[in-house]
Tab-separated table of C-alpha atoms in Angstrom:
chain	number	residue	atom	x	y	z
A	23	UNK	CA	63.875	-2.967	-16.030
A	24	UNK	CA	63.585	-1.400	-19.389
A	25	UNK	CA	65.675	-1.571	-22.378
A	26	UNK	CA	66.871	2.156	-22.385
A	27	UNK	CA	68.457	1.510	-18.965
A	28	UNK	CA	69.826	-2.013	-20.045
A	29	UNK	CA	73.342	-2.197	-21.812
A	30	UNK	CA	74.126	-4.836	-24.311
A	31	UNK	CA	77.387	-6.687	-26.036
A	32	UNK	CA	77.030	-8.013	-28.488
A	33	UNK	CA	80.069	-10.360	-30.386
A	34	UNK	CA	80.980	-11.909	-33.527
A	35	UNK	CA	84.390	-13.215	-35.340
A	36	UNK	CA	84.138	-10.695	-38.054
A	37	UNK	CA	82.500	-7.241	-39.733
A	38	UNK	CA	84.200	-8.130	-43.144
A	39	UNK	CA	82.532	-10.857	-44.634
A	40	UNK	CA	79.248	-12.969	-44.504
A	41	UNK	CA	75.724	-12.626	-43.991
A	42	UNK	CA	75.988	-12.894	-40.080
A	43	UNK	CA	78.089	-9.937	-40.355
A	44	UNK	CA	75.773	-8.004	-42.273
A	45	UNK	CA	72.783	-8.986	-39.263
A	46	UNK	CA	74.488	-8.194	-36.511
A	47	UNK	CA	75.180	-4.790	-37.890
A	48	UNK	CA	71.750	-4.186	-38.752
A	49	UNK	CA	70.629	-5.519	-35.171
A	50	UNK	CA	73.678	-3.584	-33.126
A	51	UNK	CA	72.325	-0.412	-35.354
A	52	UNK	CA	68.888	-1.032	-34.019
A	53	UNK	CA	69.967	-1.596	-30.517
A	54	UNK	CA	71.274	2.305	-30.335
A	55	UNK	CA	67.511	3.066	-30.258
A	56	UNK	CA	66.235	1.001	-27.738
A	57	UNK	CA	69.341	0.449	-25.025
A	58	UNK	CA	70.996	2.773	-22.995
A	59	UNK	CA	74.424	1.384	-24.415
A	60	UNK	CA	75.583	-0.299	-27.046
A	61	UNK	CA	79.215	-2.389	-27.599
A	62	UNK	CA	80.269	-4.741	-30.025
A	63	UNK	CA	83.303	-6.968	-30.002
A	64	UNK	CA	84.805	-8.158	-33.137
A	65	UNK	CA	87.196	-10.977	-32.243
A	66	UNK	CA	89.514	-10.903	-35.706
A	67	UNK	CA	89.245	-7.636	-37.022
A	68	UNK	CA	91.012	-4.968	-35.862
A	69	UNK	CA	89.526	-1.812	-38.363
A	70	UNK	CA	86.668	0.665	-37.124
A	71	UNK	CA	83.632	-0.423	-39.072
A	72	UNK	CA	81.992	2.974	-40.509
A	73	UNK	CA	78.561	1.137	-41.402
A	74	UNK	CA	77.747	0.742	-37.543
A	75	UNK	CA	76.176	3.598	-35.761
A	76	UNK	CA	78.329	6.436	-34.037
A	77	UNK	CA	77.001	5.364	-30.603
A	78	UNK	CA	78.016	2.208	-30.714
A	79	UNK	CA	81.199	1.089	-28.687
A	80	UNK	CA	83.204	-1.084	-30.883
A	81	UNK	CA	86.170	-3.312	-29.671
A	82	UNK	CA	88.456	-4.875	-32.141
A	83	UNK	CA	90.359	-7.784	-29.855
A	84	UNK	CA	92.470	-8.683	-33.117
A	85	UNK	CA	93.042	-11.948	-32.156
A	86	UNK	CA	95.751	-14.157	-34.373
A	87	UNK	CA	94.114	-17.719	-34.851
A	88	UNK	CA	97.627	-18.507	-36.063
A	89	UNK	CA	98.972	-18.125	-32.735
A	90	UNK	CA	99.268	-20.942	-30.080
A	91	UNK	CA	96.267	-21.605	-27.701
A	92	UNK	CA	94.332	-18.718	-29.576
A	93	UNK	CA	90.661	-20.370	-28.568
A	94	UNK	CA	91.859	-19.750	-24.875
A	95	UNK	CA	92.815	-16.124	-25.542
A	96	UNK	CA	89.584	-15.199	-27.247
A	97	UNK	CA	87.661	-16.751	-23.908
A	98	UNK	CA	90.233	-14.715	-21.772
A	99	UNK	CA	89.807	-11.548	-23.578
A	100	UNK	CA	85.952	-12.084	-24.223
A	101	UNK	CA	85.409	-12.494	-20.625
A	102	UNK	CA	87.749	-9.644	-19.397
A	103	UNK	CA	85.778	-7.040	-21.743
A	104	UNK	CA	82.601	-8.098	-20.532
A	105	UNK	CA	83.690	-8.055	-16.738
A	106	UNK	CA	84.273	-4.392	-17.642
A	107	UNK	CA	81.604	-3.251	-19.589
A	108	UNK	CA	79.122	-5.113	-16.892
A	109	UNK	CA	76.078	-5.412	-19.491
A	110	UNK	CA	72.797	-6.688	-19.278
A	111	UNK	CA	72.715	-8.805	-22.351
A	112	UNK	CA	75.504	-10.405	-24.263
A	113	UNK	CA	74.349	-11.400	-27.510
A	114	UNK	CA	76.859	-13.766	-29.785
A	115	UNK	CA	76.515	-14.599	-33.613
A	116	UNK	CA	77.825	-17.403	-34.816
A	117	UNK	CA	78.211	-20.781	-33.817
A	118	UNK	CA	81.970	-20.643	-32.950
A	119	UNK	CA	82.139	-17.781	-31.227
A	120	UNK	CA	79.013	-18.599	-29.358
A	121	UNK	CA	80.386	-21.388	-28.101
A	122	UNK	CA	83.732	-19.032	-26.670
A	123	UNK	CA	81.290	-16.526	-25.528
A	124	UNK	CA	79.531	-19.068	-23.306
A	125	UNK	CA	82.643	-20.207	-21.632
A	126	UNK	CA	83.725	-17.030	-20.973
A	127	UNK	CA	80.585	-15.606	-19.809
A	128	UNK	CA	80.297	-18.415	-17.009
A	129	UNK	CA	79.817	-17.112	-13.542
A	130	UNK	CA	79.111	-13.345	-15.000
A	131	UNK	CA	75.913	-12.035	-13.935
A	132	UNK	CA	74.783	-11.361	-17.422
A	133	UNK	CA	72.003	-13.301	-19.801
A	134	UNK	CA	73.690	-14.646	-22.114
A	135	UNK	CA	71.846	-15.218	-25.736
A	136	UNK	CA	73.597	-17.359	-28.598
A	137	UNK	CA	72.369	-16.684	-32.120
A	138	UNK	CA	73.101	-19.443	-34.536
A	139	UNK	CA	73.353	-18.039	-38.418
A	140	UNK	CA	74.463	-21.476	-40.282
A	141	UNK	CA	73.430	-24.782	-40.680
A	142	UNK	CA	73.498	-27.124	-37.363
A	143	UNK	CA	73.122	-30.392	-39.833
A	144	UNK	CA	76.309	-29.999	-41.234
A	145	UNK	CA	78.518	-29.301	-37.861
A	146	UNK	CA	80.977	-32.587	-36.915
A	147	UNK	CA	80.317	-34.855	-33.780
A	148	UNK	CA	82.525	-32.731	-31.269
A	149	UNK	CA	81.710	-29.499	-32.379
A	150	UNK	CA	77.700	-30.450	-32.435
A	151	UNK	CA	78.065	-31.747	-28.843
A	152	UNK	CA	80.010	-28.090	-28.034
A	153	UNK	CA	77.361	-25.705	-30.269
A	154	UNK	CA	74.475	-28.025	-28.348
A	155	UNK	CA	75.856	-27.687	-25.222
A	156	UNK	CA	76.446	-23.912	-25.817
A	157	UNK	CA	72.992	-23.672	-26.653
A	158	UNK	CA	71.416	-25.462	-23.625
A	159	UNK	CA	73.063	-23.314	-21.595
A	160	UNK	CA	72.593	-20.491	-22.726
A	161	UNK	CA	69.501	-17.841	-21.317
A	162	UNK	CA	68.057	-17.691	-25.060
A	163	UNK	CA	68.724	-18.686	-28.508
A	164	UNK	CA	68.267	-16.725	-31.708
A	165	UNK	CA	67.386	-18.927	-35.284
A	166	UNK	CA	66.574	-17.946	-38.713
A	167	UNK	CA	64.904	-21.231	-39.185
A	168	UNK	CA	62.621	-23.592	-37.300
A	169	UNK	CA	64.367	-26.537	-38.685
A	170	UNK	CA	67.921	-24.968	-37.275
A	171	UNK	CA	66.115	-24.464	-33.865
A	172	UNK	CA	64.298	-27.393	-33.862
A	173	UNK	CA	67.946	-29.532	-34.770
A	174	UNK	CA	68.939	-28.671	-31.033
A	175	UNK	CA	65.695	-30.258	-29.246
A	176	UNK	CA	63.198	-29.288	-26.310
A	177	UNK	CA	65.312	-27.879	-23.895
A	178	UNK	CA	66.414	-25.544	-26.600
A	179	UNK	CA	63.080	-24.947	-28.864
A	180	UNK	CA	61.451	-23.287	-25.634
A	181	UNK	CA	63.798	-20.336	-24.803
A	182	UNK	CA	64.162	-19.562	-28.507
A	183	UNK	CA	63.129	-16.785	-31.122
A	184	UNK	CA	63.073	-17.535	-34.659
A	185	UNK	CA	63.692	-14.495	-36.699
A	186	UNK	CA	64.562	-14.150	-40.884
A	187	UNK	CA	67.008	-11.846	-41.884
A	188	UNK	CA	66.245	-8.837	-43.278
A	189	UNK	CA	65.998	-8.032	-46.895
A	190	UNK	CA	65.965	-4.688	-48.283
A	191	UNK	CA	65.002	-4.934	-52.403
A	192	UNK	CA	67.832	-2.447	-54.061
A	193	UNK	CA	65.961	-2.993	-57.640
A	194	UNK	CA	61.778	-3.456	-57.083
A	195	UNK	CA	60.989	-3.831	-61.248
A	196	UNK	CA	59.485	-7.146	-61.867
A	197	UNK	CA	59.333	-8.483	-65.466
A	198	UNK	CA	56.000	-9.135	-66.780
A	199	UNK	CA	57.532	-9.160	-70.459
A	200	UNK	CA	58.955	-12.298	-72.049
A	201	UNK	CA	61.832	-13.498	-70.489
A	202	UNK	CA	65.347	-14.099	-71.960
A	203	UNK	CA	65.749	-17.643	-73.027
A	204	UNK	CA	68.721	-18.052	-70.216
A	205	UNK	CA	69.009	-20.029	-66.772
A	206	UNK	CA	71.056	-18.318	-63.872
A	207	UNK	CA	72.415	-18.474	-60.935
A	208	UNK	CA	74.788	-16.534	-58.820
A	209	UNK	CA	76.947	-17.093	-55.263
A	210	UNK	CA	80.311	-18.417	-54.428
A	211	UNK	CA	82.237	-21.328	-56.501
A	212	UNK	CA	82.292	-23.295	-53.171
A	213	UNK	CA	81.902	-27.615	-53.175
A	214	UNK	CA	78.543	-26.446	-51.002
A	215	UNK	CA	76.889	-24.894	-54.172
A	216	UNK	CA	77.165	-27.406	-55.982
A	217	UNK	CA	77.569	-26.085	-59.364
A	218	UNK	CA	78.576	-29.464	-61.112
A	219	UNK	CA	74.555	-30.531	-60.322
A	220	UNK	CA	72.813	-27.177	-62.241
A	221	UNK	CA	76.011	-27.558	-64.787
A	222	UNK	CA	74.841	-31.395	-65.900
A	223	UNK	CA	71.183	-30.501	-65.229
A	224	UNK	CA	71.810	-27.945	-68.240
A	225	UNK	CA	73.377	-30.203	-70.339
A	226	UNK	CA	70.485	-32.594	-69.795
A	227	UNK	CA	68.072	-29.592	-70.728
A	228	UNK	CA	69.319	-28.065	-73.690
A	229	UNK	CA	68.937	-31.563	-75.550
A	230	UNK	CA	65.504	-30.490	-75.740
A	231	UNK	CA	65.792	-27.194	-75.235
A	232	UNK	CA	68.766	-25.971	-76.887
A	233	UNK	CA	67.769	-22.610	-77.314
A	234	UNK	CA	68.582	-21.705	-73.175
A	235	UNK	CA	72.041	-20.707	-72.153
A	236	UNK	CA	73.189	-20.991	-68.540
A	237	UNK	CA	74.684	-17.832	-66.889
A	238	UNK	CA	75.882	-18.423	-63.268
A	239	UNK	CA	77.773	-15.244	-61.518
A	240	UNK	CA	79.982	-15.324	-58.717
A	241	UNK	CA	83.740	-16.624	-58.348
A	242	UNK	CA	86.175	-18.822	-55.985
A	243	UNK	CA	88.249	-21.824	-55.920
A	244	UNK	CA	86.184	-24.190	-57.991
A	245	UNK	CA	85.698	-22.136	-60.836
A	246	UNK	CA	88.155	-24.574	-63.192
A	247	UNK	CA	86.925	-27.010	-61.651
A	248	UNK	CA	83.132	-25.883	-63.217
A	249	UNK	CA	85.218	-24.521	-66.351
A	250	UNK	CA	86.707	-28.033	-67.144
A	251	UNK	CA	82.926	-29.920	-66.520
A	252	UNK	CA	81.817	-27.385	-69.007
A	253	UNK	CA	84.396	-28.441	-71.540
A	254	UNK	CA	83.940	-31.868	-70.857
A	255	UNK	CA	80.362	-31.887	-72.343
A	256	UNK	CA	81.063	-30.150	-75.220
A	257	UNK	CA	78.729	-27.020	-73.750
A	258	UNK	CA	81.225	-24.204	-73.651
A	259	UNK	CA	79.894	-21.468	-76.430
A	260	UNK	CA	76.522	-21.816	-74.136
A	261	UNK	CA	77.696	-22.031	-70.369
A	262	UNK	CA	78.975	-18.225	-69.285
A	263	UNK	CA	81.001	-17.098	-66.129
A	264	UNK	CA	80.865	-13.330	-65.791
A	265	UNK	CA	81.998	-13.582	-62.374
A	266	UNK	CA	80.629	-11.267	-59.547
A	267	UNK	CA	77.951	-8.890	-59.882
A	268	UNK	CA	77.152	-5.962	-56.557
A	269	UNK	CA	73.388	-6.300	-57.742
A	270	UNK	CA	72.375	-9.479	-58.560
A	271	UNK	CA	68.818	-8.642	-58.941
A	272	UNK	CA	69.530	-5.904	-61.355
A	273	UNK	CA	71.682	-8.204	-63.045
A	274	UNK	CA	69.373	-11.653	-63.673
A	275	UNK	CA	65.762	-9.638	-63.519
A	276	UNK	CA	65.468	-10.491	-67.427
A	277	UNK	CA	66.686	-13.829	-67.241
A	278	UNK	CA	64.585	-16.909	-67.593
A	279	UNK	CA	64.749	-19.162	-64.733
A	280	UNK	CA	66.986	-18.905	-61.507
A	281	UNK	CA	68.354	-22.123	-59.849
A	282	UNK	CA	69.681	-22.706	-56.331
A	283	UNK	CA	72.077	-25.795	-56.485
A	284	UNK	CA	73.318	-25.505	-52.739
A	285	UNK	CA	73.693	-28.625	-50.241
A	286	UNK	CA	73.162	-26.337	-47.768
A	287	UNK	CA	71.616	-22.665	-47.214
A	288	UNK	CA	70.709	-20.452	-44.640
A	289	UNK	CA	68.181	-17.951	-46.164
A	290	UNK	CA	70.417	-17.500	-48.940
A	291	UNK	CA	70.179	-13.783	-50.375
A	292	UNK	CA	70.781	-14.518	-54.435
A	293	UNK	CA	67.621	-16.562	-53.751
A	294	UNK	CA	65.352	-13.893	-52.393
A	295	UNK	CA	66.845	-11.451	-55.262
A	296	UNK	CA	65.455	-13.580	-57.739
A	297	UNK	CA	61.841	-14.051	-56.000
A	298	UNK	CA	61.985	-10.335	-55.206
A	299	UNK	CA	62.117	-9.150	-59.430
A	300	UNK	CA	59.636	-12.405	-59.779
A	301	UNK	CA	62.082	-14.635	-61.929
A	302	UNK	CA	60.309	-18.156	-61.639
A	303	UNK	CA	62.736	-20.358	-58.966
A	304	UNK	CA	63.964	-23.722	-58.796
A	305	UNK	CA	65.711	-24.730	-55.183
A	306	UNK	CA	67.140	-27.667	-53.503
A	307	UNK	CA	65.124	-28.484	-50.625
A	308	UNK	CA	68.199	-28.237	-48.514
A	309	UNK	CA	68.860	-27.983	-44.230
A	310	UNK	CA	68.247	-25.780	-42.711
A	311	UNK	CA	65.236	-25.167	-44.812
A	312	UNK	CA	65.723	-21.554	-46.111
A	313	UNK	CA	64.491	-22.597	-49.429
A	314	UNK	CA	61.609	-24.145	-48.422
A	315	UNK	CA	61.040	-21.155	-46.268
A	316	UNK	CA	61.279	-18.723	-49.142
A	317	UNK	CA	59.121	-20.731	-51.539
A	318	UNK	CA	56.477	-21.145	-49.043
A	319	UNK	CA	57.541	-24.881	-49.201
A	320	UNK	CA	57.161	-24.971	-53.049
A	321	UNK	CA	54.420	-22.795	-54.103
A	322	UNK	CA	56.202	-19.879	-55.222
A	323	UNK	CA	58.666	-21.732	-56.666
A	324	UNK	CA	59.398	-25.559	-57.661
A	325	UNK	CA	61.540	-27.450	-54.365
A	326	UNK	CA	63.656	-30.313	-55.560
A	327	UNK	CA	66.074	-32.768	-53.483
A	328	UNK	CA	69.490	-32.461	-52.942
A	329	UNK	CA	72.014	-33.447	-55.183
A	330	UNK	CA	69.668	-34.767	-57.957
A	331	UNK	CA	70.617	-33.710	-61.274
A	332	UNK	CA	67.814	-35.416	-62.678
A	333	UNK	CA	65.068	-33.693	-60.769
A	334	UNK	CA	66.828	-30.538	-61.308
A	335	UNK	CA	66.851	-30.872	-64.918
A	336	UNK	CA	63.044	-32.299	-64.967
A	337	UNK	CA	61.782	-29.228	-62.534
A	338	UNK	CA	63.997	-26.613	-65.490
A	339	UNK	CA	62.063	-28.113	-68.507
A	340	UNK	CA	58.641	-28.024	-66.374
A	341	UNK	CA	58.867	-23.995	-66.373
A	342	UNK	CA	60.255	-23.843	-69.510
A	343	UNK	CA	57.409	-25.724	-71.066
A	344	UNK	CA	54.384	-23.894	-69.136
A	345	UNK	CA	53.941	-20.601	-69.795
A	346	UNK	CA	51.169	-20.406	-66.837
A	347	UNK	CA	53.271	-21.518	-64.728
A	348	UNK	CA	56.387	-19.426	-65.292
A	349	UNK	CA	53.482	-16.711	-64.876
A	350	UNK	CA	52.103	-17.908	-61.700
A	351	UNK	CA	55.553	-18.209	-60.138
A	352	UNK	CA	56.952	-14.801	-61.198
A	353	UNK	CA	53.080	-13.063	-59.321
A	354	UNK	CA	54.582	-14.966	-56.279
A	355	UNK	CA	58.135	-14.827	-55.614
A	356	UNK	CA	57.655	-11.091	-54.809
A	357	UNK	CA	55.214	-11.900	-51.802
A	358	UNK	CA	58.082	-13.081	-49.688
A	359	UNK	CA	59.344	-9.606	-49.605
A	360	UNK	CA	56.905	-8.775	-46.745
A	361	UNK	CA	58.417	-11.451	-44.351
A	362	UNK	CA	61.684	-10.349	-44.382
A	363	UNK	CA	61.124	-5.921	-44.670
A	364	UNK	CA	62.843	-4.395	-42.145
A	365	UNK	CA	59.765	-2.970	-40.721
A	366	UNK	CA	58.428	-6.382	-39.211
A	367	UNK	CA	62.141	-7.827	-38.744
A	368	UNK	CA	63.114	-4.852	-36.419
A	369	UNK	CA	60.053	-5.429	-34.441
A	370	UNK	CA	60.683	-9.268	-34.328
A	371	UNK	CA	64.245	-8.513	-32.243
A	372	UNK	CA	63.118	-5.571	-30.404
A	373	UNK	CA	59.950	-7.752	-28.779
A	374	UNK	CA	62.492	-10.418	-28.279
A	375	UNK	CA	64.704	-8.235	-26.432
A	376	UNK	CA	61.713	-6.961	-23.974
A	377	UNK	CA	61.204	-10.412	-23.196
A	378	UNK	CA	64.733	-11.132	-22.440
A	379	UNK	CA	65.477	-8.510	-19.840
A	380	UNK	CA	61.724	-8.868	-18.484
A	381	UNK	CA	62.391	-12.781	-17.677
């Protein structure tokens, strides 16, 4: 069997939001190339997506999670599409709908591949034992990170591929001028970020450093929450909200240091943007271990624990006070770029795929 006479289906919750979303578009866009047919089933939406190729068969179930027993619908409708469509391959992103997807898929003669996008360490008891159990039973599993593959054990680790997303730079300059006296940051006002920990980190800086102002972009439901912690230390003139940017790497490429505060990460994008315009980086070292991933495990930029606003603060004032090593960083962030370019990620999935149907 080849690929151009295989089919594939592939299925996720969404189109709209996320960086799963954004994957599985790049992937199903791919797939046109290589299989004889392509379909995608979006569970929740119920819109045409125009960023997916023309060939590609799209199915929008539209399915109310309002509505009573809407888990069992979704497996009902999953599995009558793919009784139809009869493909080769059914492909699933995310761990929820993964876990649908494999129910409904049982007793179809199809292989049946689960890719995992977030972070296994932070899934509850029943819903682990489901996503594990998913995964086990599945033909093949897809990971972004060893540490997320390696979270599900043995059984699991040996039928898997682990493949980065994909990263295309929108803005290549890289500042080899002095940088503005500011720290940054940018993603969603979410408990997850942790934005209290860089906020109090600052405050801790600019006692001896007082010339640095902290700039962190994005929005959502915390944002007075970060507003009154702000005003509560008496650092309001210095701490700035501009809210979001569409190009964060245009946007921070002259600032002075970029932090990642998160509890938890995939491969998180405002990261890469600041490696990729060589801003020197300070990260938590959190699961599933995208940081560590895109710092090389700390040598293109300085790894810290989770949740420490002490070590966050120390690892800000140890850039601020070497310039060597705010220039050694900056020459290195950029080299991650050539992990995640689309020319080695595409080749990553398609060698997967010809191992999948050849198995």
């Amino acid at each position: 069997m080849t690929l151009s006479s295989s089919s594939i289906v592939f299925v996720i919750n969404t189109l709209k939001v996320g960086g799963a979303a954004k994957m599985i578009k790049y992937v199903a866009n791919l797939s046109t190339e290589w299989f004889g047919n392509v379909h995608l089933i979006t569970l929740y939406d119920d819109t045409h997506d125009t960023q997916l190729d023309s060939n590609i068969l799209q199915h929008s179930l539209n399915i109310n999670r309002h509505s009573l027993f809407w888990r069992w619908k979704a497996i009902c409708q999953i599995r009558d599409r793919i009784k139809k469509i009869k493909p080769t391959i059914v492909c699933t992103f995310v761990s929820d709908v993964c876990v649908l997807s494999r129910i409904a898929t049982l007793g179809i003669n199809t292989k049946v591949v689960s890719a995992e996008r977030g972070d296994p360490f932070t899934l509850g008891k029943l819903w682990g034992f489901l996503v594990s159990w998913t995964y086990r039973l599945s033909d093949y599993c897809f990971f972004q990170l060893e540490q997320a593959r390696d979270y599900f054990g043995s059984t699991v680790i040996q039928k898997s591929f682990v493949i980065p997303n994909v990263f295309e730079p929108q803005y290549n300059y890289v500042n080899t001028e002095i940088r503005n006296k500011t720290i940054v940051s940018a993603g969603r006002f979410v408990e997850e970020k942790r934005y209290d920990v860089l906020i109090n980190a600052y405050s801790i800086v600019r006692t001896k450093y007082p010339e640095y102002k902290l700039i962190i972009y994005g929005d959502g439901p915390y944002r007075e929450k970060y507003e009154q912690l702000v005003m509560s230390l008496g650092i309001s003139d210095y701490v700035f909200f501009p809210g979001y940017v569409k190009n964060v790497s245009q946007s921070i490429v002259n600032d002075g240091i970029f932090v990642l505060s998160s509890r938890y990460e995939g491969i998180p994008n405002s990261l890469i943007e600041a490696l990729s315009v060589g801003i020197p980086c300070v990260a938590t070292d959190c699961t599933p271990g995208g940081p560590a991933f895109l710092t090389m495990n700390g040598k293109n930029g300085i790894l810290i624990p989770v949740d420490d606003v002490e070590a966050m603060a120390k690892a800000i004032e140890q850039i601020i006070a070497s310039p060597q090593l705010q220039e050694e960083l900056s020459a290195r962030g950029p080299l991650i770029l050539s992990y995640l370019s689309p020319d080695r990620v595409s080749k990553m999935w398609k060698n997967a795929f010809l191992t999948i149907i050849s198995k």
